[in-house]
Coordinates of C-alpha atoms in Angstrom, one line a residue:
M33 CA 110.0 156.1 13.4
R34 CA 110.7 159.4 11.7
F35 CA 114.2 160.9 11.8
N36 CA 113.3 163.7 14.2
R37 CA 111.8 161.2 16.6
I38 CA 114.9 159.0 16.5
L39 CA 117.2 162.0 17.0
L40 CA 115.3 163.5 19.9
S41 CA 114.7 160.1 21.6
T42 CA 118.4 159.1 21.3
T43 CA 119.5 162.4 22.6
L44 CA 117.2 162.4 25.6
V45 CA 117.9 158.7 26.5
V46 CA 121.7 159.3 26.3
V47 CA 121.5 162.4 28.5
A48 CA 119.3 160.7 31.0
L49 CA 121.6 157.7 31.1
V50 CA 124.7 159.9 31.7
I51 CA 123.0 161.8 34.5
Q52 CA 121.7 158.6 36.1
V53 CA 125.1 156.8 36.0
S54 CA 127.3 159.8 36.9
V55 CA 125.0 161.6 39.4
L56 CA 121.9 159.7 40.6
A57 CA 123.7 156.4 41.1
R58 CA 126.3 158.0 43.3
L59 CA 123.8 159.6 45.8
Q60 CA 123.9 156.5 48.0
L61 CA 120.2 156.7 48.6
P62 CA 118.6 153.8 50.6
G63 CA 116.9 151.2 48.5
A64 CA 116.5 151.8 44.7
V65 CA 118.1 154.4 42.5
P66 CA 116.0 157.1 40.9
D67 CA 115.4 155.8 37.3
L68 CA 115.7 158.8 35.0
V69 CA 115.9 156.5 32.0
L70 CA 112.6 155.0 32.9
L71 CA 111.0 158.4 33.2
T72 CA 112.4 159.4 29.8
V73 CA 110.9 156.3 28.2
L74 CA 107.5 157.0 29.8
G75 CA 107.4 160.6 28.7
L76 CA 108.2 159.7 25.1
A77 CA 105.8 156.8 25.1
L78 CA 102.9 159.1 26.2
V79 CA 103.6 161.1 23.0
Y80 CA 104.6 158.5 20.5
G81 CA 102.3 155.6 21.5
H82 CA 102.8 152.0 22.2
V83 CA 105.0 151.1 19.2
G84 CA 107.3 154.0 19.6
G85 CA 107.4 153.4 23.4
A86 CA 108.4 149.8 22.9
L87 CA 111.2 150.6 20.4
I88 CA 112.5 153.5 22.6
G89 CA 112.3 151.3 25.7
F90 CA 114.2 148.5 24.1
G91 CA 117.0 150.9 22.9
A92 CA 117.2 152.7 26.2
G93 CA 117.3 149.4 28.2
L94 CA 120.0 148.0 25.9
L95 CA 122.1 151.1 26.5
S96 CA 121.6 150.7 30.2
D97 CA 122.6 147.1 30.1
L98 CA 125.9 148.0 28.4
A99 CA 126.7 151.1 30.4
P100 CA 129.2 150.7 33.2
P101 CA 128.9 149.6 36.0
A102 CA 126.3 147.1 34.7
D103 CA 126.7 143.8 36.5
H104 CA 123.9 141.8 34.8
A105 CA 123.3 140.0 31.5
A106 CA 122.8 142.3 28.5
G107 CA 119.3 142.4 27.3
R108 CA 117.7 142.1 30.8
Y109 CA 116.7 145.7 31.3
A110 CA 116.1 146.1 27.5
L111 CA 113.3 143.5 27.9
V112 CA 111.9 145.3 31.0
L113 CA 111.8 148.8 29.4
C114 CA 110.4 147.4 26.1
V115 CA 107.4 146.0 27.9
V116 CA 107.0 149.1 30.1
G117 CA 107.3 151.4 27.1
Y118 CA 104.7 149.4 25.2
L119 CA 102.2 149.5 28.1
A120 CA 102.8 153.2 28.8
G121 CA 102.2 154.0 25.2
L122 CA 98.7 152.4 25.5
A123 CA 97.9 155.2 28.0
K124 CA 98.6 157.9 25.3
P125 CA 95.6 160.3 25.5
D126 CA 93.3 160.7 22.5
G127 CA 94.1 163.9 20.7
G128 CA 97.4 164.2 22.6
R129 CA 96.0 166.3 25.5
L130 CA 96.4 165.5 29.1
R131 CA 93.6 167.1 31.2
S132 CA 95.2 166.4 34.6
A133 CA 98.4 165.0 36.1
T134 CA 96.6 162.1 37.7
G135 CA 96.9 159.8 34.7
P136 CA 100.7 160.4 34.1
L137 CA 101.5 160.1 37.8
F138 CA 99.6 156.8 37.9
V139 CA 101.6 155.6 34.9
V140 CA 104.9 156.6 36.7
V141 CA 104.0 154.7 39.9
S142 CA 102.8 151.6 37.9
A143 CA 105.9 151.7 35.7
A144 CA 108.2 152.0 38.7
L145 CA 106.6 149.1 40.5
G146 CA 106.2 147.0 37.4
S147 CA 109.7 147.5 36.1
T148 CA 111.2 146.5 39.5
L149 CA 109.0 143.4 39.7
L150 CA 109.8 142.4 36.1
Y151 CA 113.5 143.0 36.6
A152 CA 113.6 140.9 39.7
G153 CA 111.5 138.2 38.0
V154 CA 113.8 138.0 35.0
G155 CA 116.8 138.0 37.4
A156 CA 115.3 135.1 39.3
L157 CA 115.0 133.1 36.1
V158 CA 118.7 133.6 35.3
G159 CA 119.8 132.9 38.9
D160 CA 120.2 136.5 40.1
T161 CA 118.9 136.7 43.7
A162 CA 120.2 140.2 44.6
A163 CA 116.7 141.6 44.9
R164 CA 115.8 138.9 47.4
H165 CA 118.8 139.8 49.6
V166 CA 118.3 143.5 49.4
G167 CA 114.5 143.2 50.1
L168 CA 112.0 143.4 47.4
G169 CA 109.5 145.4 49.5
G170 CA 112.0 148.1 50.2
L171 CA 113.0 148.3 46.5
L172 CA 109.4 148.6 45.4
F173 CA 108.6 151.4 47.9
T174 CA 111.8 153.4 47.2
A175 CA 111.6 153.0 43.4
A176 CA 108.0 154.3 43.4
L177 CA 108.9 157.1 45.8
Y178 CA 112.0 158.4 44.0
D179 CA 110.5 158.2 40.5
L180 CA 107.3 159.9 41.7
L181 CA 109.3 162.8 43.3
L182 CA 111.5 163.1 40.1
A183 CA 108.6 162.8 37.6
P184 CA 107.2 166.4 37.9
F185 CA 110.6 167.9 37.0
T186 CA 111.3 165.6 34.1
V187 CA 108.3 164.0 32.4
P188 CA 106.5 167.3 31.5
L189 CA 109.7 168.7 29.9
I190 CA 110.2 165.5 27.9
I191 CA 106.6 165.5 26.8
A192 CA 106.8 169.2 25.7
L193 CA 110.0 168.6 23.8
A194 CA 108.5 165.5 22.0
R195 CA 105.4 167.4 21.1
R196 CA 107.4 170.4 19.9
A197 CA 109.5 168.1 17.6
E198 CA 106.2 166.7 16.2
N199 CA 104.7 170.1 15.4
D200 CA 104.9 171.3 11.7
P201 CA 104.8 175.1 11.6
L202 CA 103.9 175.1 7.9
G203 CA 100.9 172.9 8.3
E204 CA 98.1 174.7 10.2
G205 CA 95.7 171.8 9.6
S206 CA 98.1 169.1 10.8
P207 CA 97.0 166.9 13.7
A208 CA 99.9 168.3 15.8
N209 CA 98.5 171.8 15.6
K210 CA 94.9 170.6 16.1
A211 CA 95.9 168.8 19.3
A212 CA 96.8 170.9 22.3
D213 CA 100.2 170.5 23.8
V214 CA 100.2 167.2 25.7
S215 CA 102.1 168.7 28.6
S216 CA 99.4 171.4 29.1
G217 CA 97.2 169.1 31.2
W218 CA 100.1 168.3 33.5
L219 CA 101.4 171.8 34.0
A220 CA 97.9 173.4 34.4
S221 CA 96.3 170.6 36.5
G222 CA 95.0 171.8 39.8
T223 CA 95.3 175.5 38.9
G224 CA 91.8 175.9 37.5
L225 CA 93.2 177.6 34.4
S226 CA 92.4 176.7 30.8
I227 CA 95.4 177.3 28.6
G228 CA 93.4 177.1 25.4
S229 CA 90.9 179.6 26.5
Q230 CA 93.6 182.0 27.6
R231 CA 95.2 181.8 24.2
G232 CA 91.9 182.5 22.5
G233 CA 91.3 185.5 24.8
L234 CA 94.7 186.9 24.0
R235 CA 94.0 186.5 20.2
A236 CA 90.6 188.2 20.6
K237 CA 92.1 191.2 22.5
A238 CA 94.9 191.5 19.9
A239 CA 92.3 191.6 17.1
K240 CA 90.2 194.3 18.9
A241 CA 93.3 196.4 19.4
R242 CA 94.1 196.2 15.7
V243 CA 90.6 197.2 14.7
A244 CA 90.7 200.1 17.1
R245 CA 94.0 201.3 15.8
A246 CA 92.8 201.0 12.2
G247 CA 89.8 203.2 13.1
R248 CA 92.0 205.9 14.7
I249 CA 94.2 205.9 11.6
K250 CA 91.2 206.3 9.3
G251 CA 89.8 209.1 11.4
V252 CA 93.1 211.0 11.2
K253 CA 93.2 210.7 7.4
R254 CA 89.7 212.0 7.1
L255 CA 90.7 215.1 9.1

C-alpha cells in the first residue's frame, strides 16, 4: 500500500476506534454496539479493493482487540475484519463509480451480520459463550440496524476522503481522474441527478461566457 493510503487509513481507523470506545460503547443501547470501525473498513475496502481491505481490516481489528476495555483474546476481531475487508473489497465497482446506494447498503448489512456470526463462531471455538447468553438473534438484528442507520453518515465521507487521497492533480490522464468520484453514486442516488452531466453543463456555460466576453472586447477595440 502506498504511503498516502497507509496514512489516511491509519488516521481514519484510529479516529473511528476512539469514537466507538469513548462514545458509542457508552450509549447503553440494547443489543449490539454500533461498529464505526467496521464501517470505516468497509468504506476503505470499496475504494482500495480486496487486498487493501484485508490489510486494513486486519490492522483495525488488531487495534480493536488491544483497545480497552477488550475482554477477548487478541487477534479474534482482527481475523473477523480481515475476512470482512477482503470480501467487501471484492464488491469494489469497476471504474470506481457507484451508481446507487443499494450496493453499499447491501454490503453494510451483510458485513454487520457476517462479522457478528463470525465473531460468535470464533468465540465458540475458544470457549467464549457470551453471544449465546445475550441472544444471537438480537445481536444480529441490532448490529444490522445500528450499522445501517450509521452508514449514510460515515461511509460516503470515508469513500470521498479515500478517493480524494488517490487523485493526482498533475495527471489529467490518470485513472483516478478518469473515474468519477466513487461517492457520487451514493450521494446522488434517488435524486435523479447526474453529477457528471451537471459538471459538463457548467463547463459548457463557462466556455460560452468566455467566448461572448471575448467578442464584446474585440467589438470595443474595433470602435
